[in-house]
Amino acid sequence: MKEQWIIDYLESEADPALWLEMKRELAENWQAQQELNDLKETKESLENFSGELPELSEDFFEQMHEKIMAQVEQKEILPVPQPTVLSKIKRPVTAASAFLAIFLAVVVQTPLTSENSTHLAQKQAFEEMVILAMQDPQSLAQLTSYQGASDFFVDAASENFDDLSIHQFQKVMGP
Amino acid sequence: MAEISGNLTDNEIVSLVMEGDRKAFSTLVKRHQKPLLRVAYRFVKDLDAAEDVVQESFIKAYERLSSFEARSTFKSWLFQICVNTAKNKLRDRMDDMSDIEDVPLAVNAQAEASLVHNAVSQLIQTHVDQLPFKQKTALVMRIYEDMSFKEIAEVMDCPYDTAKANYRHALMRLKDELSSNKDLAQWTQEMNTFFTEINRRVAEVES
């Protein structure tokens, strides 16, 4: 915002009502004052070192004018371009296409990407499991058997316990 | 007819041309060819190319005159065509060049007072050329053509605030770049002091 009003001030584009306020702000704010001075210097540099067009004679411009007018003599003013049939239907078609695309996205994509699709997959898996259970209960038992981490450690401990010697057992448990 | 239309406004002349007075277009050419050449030259940096841009712009303007709706001034509309034509010219040239940095600035050495002035001008203009196109357009129109931001907005076909913002960004970017180049900063400061002194003395003499 500060940059904006500094430019307004620099270019004398500021609202007259704000002019005094800007002057006061500049007097109190040395940073803004510095920035204004920097921008003023930059602008002066651009004006002083303009790298402008070399000085050209009036003859040059007279010749250029003649060349332009010679070409103008051979040209015609083109009629205002009328909207073509394609451009006339383009906008409604574009709107309809956009609507259709959004509709399809909602109808087709939503089940695949939302909670509904998860629910659908769960329902399908459930149906398959029921069919499998009806056909082969043993396979289903294997399929649904579950061994958690704690089960594993219990099994491992059991195995080790079986292998313990009496000496080792007494060492751990005490005499 | 050109003499008669000399006192008319651009829009009045456009009406004459639209009614079939082809010669009246001559007044528009005479009125705007100099500033248009200056603007074109700022973009293409070559007098021949700038002349081509101006000729092409006037021909386009003539052919499309029926599309001109006096919503903007004729001058803004013409400058808009010129800037776009220059932009296309630059694009074509970029395709032909491997290194745009090597393009020399066609500065007329005789027209410049000193080598230092030339060097500083060249460095500054190199920074100006490196600005984004919209920022450069706003800067050139404002500083070198003294256009109002309303006119610049018309040329750039953008809102008023956008034109001003482009100008502001250009100026601030140049400020940063010029101040980061210590030699350039020193030179410009010395030369600015010099020019300020010259202007002061000229003002004294005139008063």
CSV table of C-alpha atoms in Angstrom, one decimal:
chain,number,residue,atom,x,y,z
A,1,MET,CA,0.0,0.0,0.0
A,2,LYS,CA,2.9,2.3,0.9
A,3,GLU,CA,4.5,1.7,-2.5
A,4,GLN,CA,1.1,2.5,-4.2
A,5,TRP,CA,0.8,6.0,-2.6
A,6,ILE,CA,4.4,6.8,-3.1
A,7,ILE,CA,4.0,6.2,-6.8
A,8,ASP,CA,0.8,8.3,-6.7
A,9,TYR,CA,2.8,11.0,-5.0
A,10,LEU,CA,5.7,10.7,-7.4
A,11,GLU,CA,3.4,10.9,-10.4
A,12,SER,CA,1.2,13.6,-9.0
A,13,GLU,CA,-1.7,11.2,-9.3
A,14,ALA,CA,-2.7,11.4,-5.7
A,15,ASP,CA,-6.2,12.3,-4.7
A,16,PRO,CA,-6.0,16.0,-3.6
A,17,ALA,CA,-7.8,15.1,-0.4
A,18,LEU,CA,-5.0,12.8,0.5
A,19,TRP,CA,-2.2,15.0,-0.6
A,20,LEU,CA,-1.6,16.7,2.7
A,21,GLU,CA,-1.8,13.4,4.5
A,22,MET,CA,0.9,12.0,2.2
A,23,LYS,CA,3.1,15.0,2.7
A,24,ARG,CA,2.8,14.6,6.5
A,25,GLU,CA,3.5,10.9,6.3
A,26,LEU,CA,6.6,11.6,4.2
A,27,ALA,CA,7.9,14.2,6.6
A,28,GLU,CA,7.5,11.8,9.5
A,29,ASN,CA,8.6,8.6,7.8
A,30,TRP,CA,12.3,8.7,6.7
A,31,GLN,CA,12.0,5.3,5.0
A,32,ALA,CA,9.2,6.5,2.8
A,33,GLN,CA,11.2,9.7,2.1
A,34,GLN,CA,14.2,7.6,1.1
A,35,GLU,CA,12.1,5.4,-1.1
A,36,LEU,CA,10.5,8.4,-2.8
A,37,ASN,CA,14.0,9.9,-3.4
A,38,ASP,CA,15.2,6.6,-4.9
A,39,LEU,CA,12.3,6.3,-7.2
A,40,LYS,CA,12.6,9.9,-8.2
A,41,GLU,CA,16.3,9.4,-9.0
A,42,THR,CA,15.5,6.3,-11.0
A,43,LYS,CA,12.9,8.2,-13.0
A,44,GLU,CA,15.3,11.0,-13.6
A,45,SER,CA,17.9,8.5,-14.8
A,46,LEU,CA,15.5,7.0,-17.2
A,47,GLU,CA,14.6,10.5,-18.5
A,48,ASN,CA,18.2,11.6,-18.8
A,49,PHE,CA,19.6,8.4,-20.3
A,50,SER,CA,16.7,7.6,-22.6
A,51,GLY,CA,18.6,5.9,-25.4
A,52,GLU,CA,16.0,7.6,-27.7
A,53,LEU,CA,15.6,7.7,-31.4
A,54,PRO,CA,18.3,9.5,-33.2
A,55,GLU,CA,17.4,12.9,-34.5
A,56,LEU,CA,15.6,12.5,-37.8
A,57,SER,CA,15.0,15.1,-40.5
A,58,GLU,CA,11.6,16.2,-41.6
A,59,ASP,CA,12.4,14.6,-45.0
A,60,PHE,CA,12.5,11.3,-43.3
A,61,PHE,CA,9.0,11.7,-41.9
A,62,GLU,CA,7.7,13.1,-45.1
A,63,GLN,CA,9.0,10.0,-47.0
A,64,MET,CA,7.6,7.7,-44.4
A,65,HIS,CA,4.2,9.4,-44.6
A,66,GLU,CA,4.3,9.0,-48.4
A,67,LYS,CA,5.1,5.3,-48.2
A,68,ILE,CA,2.3,4.8,-45.7
A,69,MET,CA,-0.2,6.7,-47.8
A,70,ALA,CA,0.9,4.9,-51.0
A,71,GLN,CA,0.0,1.6,-49.2
A,72,VAL,CA,-3.2,3.0,-47.9
A,73,GLU,CA,-4.3,3.9,-51.4
A,74,GLN,CA,-4.1,0.2,-52.3
A,75,LYS,CA,-6.0,-0.9,-49.2
A,76,GLU,CA,-9.7,-1.0,-48.3
A,77,ILE,CA,-11.3,-0.6,-44.9
A,78,LEU,CA,-12.4,-4.1,-43.9
A,79,PRO,CA,-16.0,-4.5,-42.8
A,80,VAL,CA,-16.5,-5.1,-39.1
A,81,PRO,CA,-16.0,-8.8,-38.6
A,82,GLN,CA,-19.4,-10.5,-38.2
A,83,PRO,CA,-19.7,-13.3,-35.7
A,84,THR,CA,-19.5,-16.5,-37.6
A,85,VAL,CA,-21.9,-19.4,-37.3
A,86,LEU,CA,-19.3,-21.3,-35.4
A,87,SER,CA,-18.6,-18.4,-33.0
A,88,LYS,CA,-22.4,-18.0,-32.5
A,89,ILE,CA,-22.8,-21.6,-31.5
A,90,LYS,CA,-19.5,-21.9,-29.9
A,91,ARG,CA,-20.5,-20.2,-26.6
A,92,PRO,CA,-23.6,-22.2,-25.9
A,93,VAL,CA,-21.9,-25.4,-27.0
A,94,THR,CA,-19.0,-24.6,-24.7
A,95,ALA,CA,-21.3,-24.0,-21.8
A,96,ALA,CA,-23.2,-27.2,-22.5
A,97,SER,CA,-20.0,-29.1,-22.8
A,98,ALA,CA,-18.8,-27.7,-19.6
A,99,PHE,CA,-22.0,-28.6,-17.8
A,100,LEU,CA,-22.0,-32.1,-19.3
A,101,ALA,CA,-18.4,-32.6,-18.2
A,102,ILE,CA,-19.2,-31.5,-14.7
A,103,PHE,CA,-22.2,-33.7,-14.6
A,104,LEU,CA,-20.3,-36.7,-15.8
A,105,ALA,CA,-17.5,-36.0,-13.3
A,106,VAL,CA,-20.0,-36.0,-10.5
A,107,VAL,CA,-22.0,-39.0,-11.6
A,108,VAL,CA,-19.2,-41.2,-12.8
A,109,GLN,CA,-16.2,-40.2,-10.7
A,110,THR,CA,-17.8,-39.7,-7.4
A,111,PRO,CA,-18.6,-43.4,-6.6
A,112,LEU,CA,-15.0,-44.3,-7.5
A,113,THR,CA,-13.5,-41.7,-5.3
A,114,SER,CA,-15.8,-41.3,-2.4
A,115,GLU,CA,-16.9,-43.2,0.6
A,116,ASN,CA,-19.6,-44.9,-1.5
A,117,SER,CA,-16.9,-46.7,-3.5
A,118,THR,CA,-15.4,-48.2,-0.3
A,119,HIS,CA,-18.8,-49.3,0.8
A,120,LEU,CA,-19.4,-50.9,-2.5
A,121,ALA,CA,-16.1,-52.8,-2.4
A,122,GLN,CA,-16.8,-54.0,1.2
A,123,LYS,CA,-20.2,-55.2,0.1
A,124,GLN,CA,-18.8,-57.1,-2.8
A,125,ALA,CA,-16.0,-58.7,-0.6
A,126,PHE,CA,-18.7,-59.8,1.9
A,127,GLU,CA,-20.7,-61.5,-0.8
A,128,GLU,CA,-17.7,-63.4,-2.1
A,129,MET,CA,-16.8,-64.6,1.5
A,130,VAL,CA,-20.4,-65.8,2.0
A,131,ILE,CA,-20.2,-67.8,-1.3
A,132,LEU,CA,-16.8,-69.2,-0.3
A,133,ALA,CA,-18.1,-70.2,3.1
A,134,MET,CA,-21.0,-72.0,1.6
A,135,GLN,CA,-18.7,-73.8,-0.9
A,136,ASP,CA,-15.6,-74.6,1.2
A,137,PRO,CA,-15.8,-73.8,5.0
A,138,GLN,CA,-12.2,-75.0,5.6
A,139,SER,CA,-10.7,-72.6,3.1
A,140,LEU,CA,-12.7,-69.9,4.7
A,141,ALA,CA,-11.2,-70.7,8.1
A,142,GLN,CA,-7.7,-70.4,6.7
A,143,LEU,CA,-8.6,-67.3,4.9
A,144,THR,CA,-10.0,-65.6,8.0
A,145,SER,CA,-7.4,-67.0,10.5
A,146,TYR,CA,-5.4,-64.3,12.1
A,147,GLN,CA,-2.2,-64.3,14.2
A,148,GLY,CA,-1.4,-61.2,16.0
A,149,ALA,CA,2.0,-60.2,17.3
A,150,SER,CA,1.2,-61.3,20.9
A,151,ASP,CA,0.2,-64.7,19.6
A,152,PHE,CA,3.5,-65.0,18.0
A,153,PHE,CA,5.5,-64.3,21.2
A,154,VAL,CA,3.3,-66.6,23.2
A,155,ASP,CA,4.0,-69.4,20.7
A,156,ALA,CA,7.8,-68.6,20.7
A,157,ALA,CA,7.9,-68.5,24.5
A,158,SER,CA,6.0,-71.8,24.6
A,159,GLU,CA,8.5,-73.4,22.3
A,160,ASN,CA,11.5,-72.1,24.4
A,161,PHE,CA,9.8,-73.2,27.6
A,162,ASP,CA,9.6,-76.8,26.3
A,163,ASP,CA,13.3,-76.7,25.5
A,164,LEU,CA,14.3,-75.4,28.9
A,165,SER,CA,16.4,-77.7,31.0
A,166,ILE,CA,15.7,-78.1,34.7
A,167,HIS,CA,18.8,-76.2,35.5
A,168,GLN,CA,17.8,-73.3,33.3
A,169,PHE,CA,14.2,-73.4,34.7
A,170,GLN,CA,15.5,-73.2,38.3
A,171,LYS,CA,17.9,-70.4,37.4
A,172,VAL,CA,15.0,-68.3,36.0
A,173,MET,CA,12.3,-69.2,38.5
A,174,GLY,CA,14.5,-69.8,41.5
A,175,PRO,CA,14.9,-73.0,43.5
B,1,MET,CA,-8.5,17.9,-47.4
B,2,ALA,CA,-5.5,17.2,-45.2
B,3,GLU,CA,-5.2,20.9,-44.4
B,4,ILE,CA,-9.0,21.1,-43.7
B,5,SER,CA,-8.8,18.0,-41.4
B,6,GLY,CA,-5.8,19.5,-39.6
B,7,ASN,CA,-8.0,21.3,-37.1
B,8,LEU,CA,-10.3,18.3,-36.5
B,9,THR,CA,-10.0,15.8,-33.7
B,10,ASP,CA,-8.8,12.3,-34.4
B,11,ASN,CA,-12.3,10.9,-34.0
B,12,GLU,CA,-13.7,13.5,-36.5
B,13,ILE,CA,-11.1,12.5,-39.0
B,14,VAL,CA,-11.8,8.9,-38.5
B,15,SER,CA,-15.4,9.6,-39.3
B,16,LEU,CA,-14.3,11.4,-42.5
B,17,VAL,CA,-12.2,8.4,-43.5
B,18,MET,CA,-15.0,6.0,-42.8
B,19,GLU,CA,-17.2,8.1,-45.1
B,20,GLY,CA,-14.8,7.5,-47.9
B,21,ASP,CA,-12.3,10.4,-47.6
B,22,ARG,CA,-9.2,8.3,-47.8
B,23,LYS,CA,-6.9,11.4,-48.0
B,24,ALA,CA,-8.0,12.5,-44.5
B,25,PHE,CA,-6.1,9.5,-43.1
B,26,SER,CA,-3.0,11.5,-44.1
B,27,THR,CA,-3.6,13.9,-41.3
B,28,LEU,CA,-3.7,11.0,-38.8
B,29,VAL,CA,-0.4,9.7,-40.2
B,30,LYS,CA,1.3,13.1,-39.9
B,31,ARG,CA,-0.1,13.6,-36.5
B,32,HIS,CA,1.0,10.3,-35.0
B,33,GLN,CA,3.9,9.0,-37.0
B,34,LYS,CA,6.6,10.6,-34.8
B,35,PRO,CA,5.5,9.4,-31.4
B,36,LEU,CA,4.7,6.0,-33.0
B,37,LEU,CA,8.2,5.7,-34.4
B,38,ARG,CA,9.7,6.7,-31.0
B,39,VAL,CA,7.7,3.9,-29.3
B,40,ALA,CA,8.4,1.3,-32.0
B,41,TYR,CA,12.1,2.2,-31.8
B,42,ARG,CA,12.1,1.7,-28.0
B,43,PHE,CA,11.0,-1.9,-28.5
B,44,VAL,CA,12.8,-3.0,-31.6
B,45,LYS,CA,16.0,-0.9,-31.2
B,46,ASP,CA,16.5,-0.6,-34.9
B,47,LEU,CA,15.4,2.3,-37.1
B,48,ASP,CA,14.5,0.3,-40.2
B,49,ALA,CA,12.6,-2.2,-38.1
B,50,ALA,CA,10.9,0.6,-36.2
B,51,GLU,CA,9.9,2.2,-39.5
B,52,ASP,CA,8.4,-1.1,-40.7
B,53,VAL,CA,6.4,-1.4,-37.4
B,54,VAL,CA,5.0,2.1,-37.9
B,55,GLN,CA,4.0,1.5,-41.5
B,56,GLU,CA,2.5,-1.8,-40.6
B,57,SER,CA,0.6,-0.3,-37.7
B,58,PHE,CA,-0.9,2.5,-39.8
B,59,ILE,CA,-2.0,0.0,-42.5
B,60,LYS,CA,-3.6,-2.3,-39.9
B,61,ALA,CA,-5.3,0.7,-38.4
B,62,TYR,CA,-6.7,1.8,-41.7
B,63,GLU,CA,-7.9,-1.7,-42.6
B,64,ARG,CA,-9.5,-2.2,-39.2
B,65,LEU,CA,-10.9,1.3,-38.9
B,66,SER,CA,-14.4,0.0,-38.8
B,67,SER,CA,-13.6,-1.9,-35.7
B,68,PHE,CA,-12.5,1.3,-33.9
B,69,GLU,CA,-15.2,2.1,-31.4
B,70,ALA,CA,-14.4,5.4,-29.8
B,71,ARG,CA,-14.4,3.8,-26.4
B,72,SER,CA,-10.7,4.7,-26.2
B,73,THR,CA,-8.9,7.5,-28.0
B,74,PHE,CA,-7.7,6.9,-31.6
B,75,LYS,CA,-4.2,7.5,-30.3
B,76,SER,CA,-4.4,4.8,-27.6
B,77,TRP,CA,-5.9,2.4,-30.2
B,78,LEU,CA,-3.1,3.2,-32.6
B,79,PHE,CA,-0.5,2.8,-30.0
B,80,GLN,CA,-2.0,-0.5,-28.9
B,81,ILE,CA,-1.7,-1.8,-32.5
B,82,CYS,CA,1.9,-0.4,-32.6
B,83,VAL,CA,3.0,-2.1,-29.4
B,84,ASN,CA,1.5,-5.4,-30.5
B,85,THR,CA,3.1,-5.1,-33.9
B,86,ALA,CA,6.5,-4.4,-32.3
B,87,LYS,CA,6.0,-7.3,-30.0
B,88,ASN,CA,5.4,-9.6,-32.9
B,89,LYS,CA,8.4,-8.2,-34.6
B,90,LEU,CA,10.5,-8.8,-31.6
B,91,ARG,CA,9.2,-12.4,-31.4
B,92,ASP,CA,10.1,-13.0,-35.0
B,93,ARG,CA,13.6,-11.5,-34.4
B,94,MET,CA,14.0,-13.7,-31.3
B,95,ASP,CA,13.4,-16.7,-33.4
B,96,ASP,CA,16.3,-15.6,-35.7
B,97,MET,CA,18.7,-14.7,-32.9
B,98,SER,CA,20.7,-17.0,-30.7
B,99,ASP,CA,21.5,-14.3,-28.2
B,100,ILE,CA,19.4,-11.2,-27.8
B,101,GLU,CA,22.0,-9.7,-25.5
B,102,ASP,CA,24.3,-9.2,-28.4
B,103,VAL,CA,21.9,-6.8,-30.1
B,104,PRO,CA,23.6,-3.5,-30.2
B,105,LEU,CA,21.7,-0.4,-29.3
B,106,ALA,CA,21.5,1.7,-32.4
B,107,VAL,CA,22.6,4.9,-30.7
B,108,ASN,CA,23.6,7.7,-32.9
B,109,ALA,CA,27.1,8.5,-31.5
B,110,GLN,CA,27.0,12.0,-32.9
B,111,ALA,CA,23.8,12.8,-31.2
B,112,GLU,CA,25.2,11.9,-27.8
B,113,ALA,CA,27.5,14.2,-25.9
B,114,SER,CA,29.9,11.8,-24.3
B,115,LEU,CA,31.0,8.2,-24.1
B,116,VAL,CA,30.0,8.0,-20.5
B,117,HIS,CA,26.6,9.1,-21.4
B,118,ASN,CA,26.4,6.5,-24.1
B,119,ALA,CA,27.6,3.8,-21.8
B,120,VAL,CA,25.2,4.7,-19.0
B,121,SER,CA,22.3,5.0,-21.5
B,122,GLN,CA,23.1,1.6,-22.9
B,123,LEU,CA,23.3,0.0,-19.4
B,124,ILE,CA,20.0,1.6,-18.3
B,125,GLN,CA,18.3,0.6,-21.6
B,126,THR,CA,19.6,-2.9,-21.2
B,127,HIS,CA,17.8,-3.1,-17.8
B,128,VAL,CA,14.7,-1.6,-19.3
B,129,ASP,CA,14.8,-4.2,-22.1
B,130,GLN,CA,15.0,-6.9,-19.6
B,131,LEU,CA,11.7,-5.9,-17.9
B,132,PRO,CA,8.6,-8.0,-18.6
B,133,PHE,CA,6.9,-6.7,-21.7
B,134,LYS,CA,3.9,-5.3,-19.9
B,135,GLN,CA,6.0,-3.4,-17.3
B,136,LYS,CA,8.2,-2.1,-20.1
B,137,THR,CA,5.2,-0.9,-22.1
B,138,ALA,CA,3.8,0.9,-19.1
B,139,LEU,CA,7.2,2.5,-18.3
B,140,VAL,CA,7.9,3.6,-21.9
B,141,MET,CA,4.4,5.1,-22.3
B,142,ARG,CA,4.6,6.9,-19.0
B,143,ILE,CA,8.2,8.2,-19.0
B,144,TYR,CA,8.9,8.7,-22.7
B,145,GLU,CA,5.5,9.4,-24.1
B,146,ASP,CA,4.1,11.2,-21.1
B,147,MET,CA,0.8,9.3,-21.3
B,148,SER,CA,-1.7,9.3,-18.4
B,149,PHE,CA,-2.4,5.9,-16.7
B,150,LYS,CA,-5.8,6.0,-18.3
B,151,GLU,CA,-4.3,6.1,-21.7
B,152,ILE,CA,-1.7,3.5,-20.8
B,153,ALA,CA,-4.5,1.2,-19.6
B,154,GLU,CA,-6.2,1.7,-23.0
B,155,VAL,CA,-3.0,0.9,-24.9
B,156,MET,CA,-2.4,-2.2,-22.7
B,157,ASP,CA,-6.1,-3.1,-22.8
B,158,CYS,CA,-6.1,-3.6,-19.0
B,159,PRO,CA,-7.7,-1.9,-16.0
B,160,TYR,CA,-6.3,1.4,-14.8
B,161,ASP,CA,-4.9,-0.1,-11.6
B,162,THR,CA,-3.1,-2.8,-13.5
B,163,ALA,CA,-1.4,-0.3,-15.7
B,164,LYS,CA,-0.3,1.7,-12.7
B,165,ALA,CA,0.9,-1.5,-11.0
B,166,ASN,CA,2.9,-2.5,-14.0
B,167,TYR,CA,4.6,0.9,-14.0
B,168,ARG,CA,5.2,0.8,-10.3
B,169,HIS,CA,6.8,-2.7,-10.5
B,170,ALA,CA,9.0,-1.6,-13.5
B,171,LEU,CA,10.2,1.5,-11.6
B,172,MET,CA,10.9,-0.4,-8.4
B,173,ARG,CA,12.7,-3.2,-10.2
B,174,LEU,CA,14.9,-0.7,-12.1
B,175,LYS,CA,15.6,1.1,-8.8
B,176,ASP,CA,16.8,-2.1,-7.3
B,177,GLU,CA,18.9,-3.1,-10.3
B,178,LEU,CA,20.4,0.3,-10.8
B,179,SER,CA,21.3,0.6,-7.1
B,180,SER,CA,22.8,-2.8,-7.1
B,181,ASN,CA,25.2,-1.8,-9.9
B,182,LYS,CA,27.5,0.5,-8.0
B,183,ASP,CA,29.4,1.9,-11.0
B,184,LEU,CA,26.1,2.6,-12.7
B,185,ALA,CA,24.6,4.2,-9.6
B,186,GLN,CA,27.6,6.5,-9.3
B,187,TRP,CA,27.6,7.4,-12.9
B,188,THR,CA,23.9,8.1,-13.0
B,189,GLN,CA,24.1,10.2,-9.8
B,190,GLU,CA,27.0,12.3,-11.3
B,191,MET,CA,25.2,12.7,-14.6
B,192,ASN,CA,21.9,13.5,-12.9
B,193,THR,CA,23.6,16.2,-11.0
B,194,PHE,CA,25.1,17.5,-14.2
B,195,PHE,CA,21.7,17.5,-15.9
B,196,THR,CA,20.0,19.1,-13.0
B,197,GLU,CA,22.6,21.9,-13.0
B,198,ILE,CA,22.1,22.3,-16.8
B,199,ASN,CA,18.3,22.5,-16.4
B,200,ARG,CA,18.7,25.0,-13.5
B,201,ARG,CA,20.9,27.3,-15.6
B,202,VAL,CA,18.7,27.0,-18.6
B,203,ALA,CA,15.7,27.9,-16.4
B,204,GLU,CA,17.7,30.9,-15.1
B,205,VAL,CA,18.5,32.1,-18.5
B,206,GLU,CA,14.9,31.7,-19.7
B,207,SER,CA,13.6,33.6,-16.7
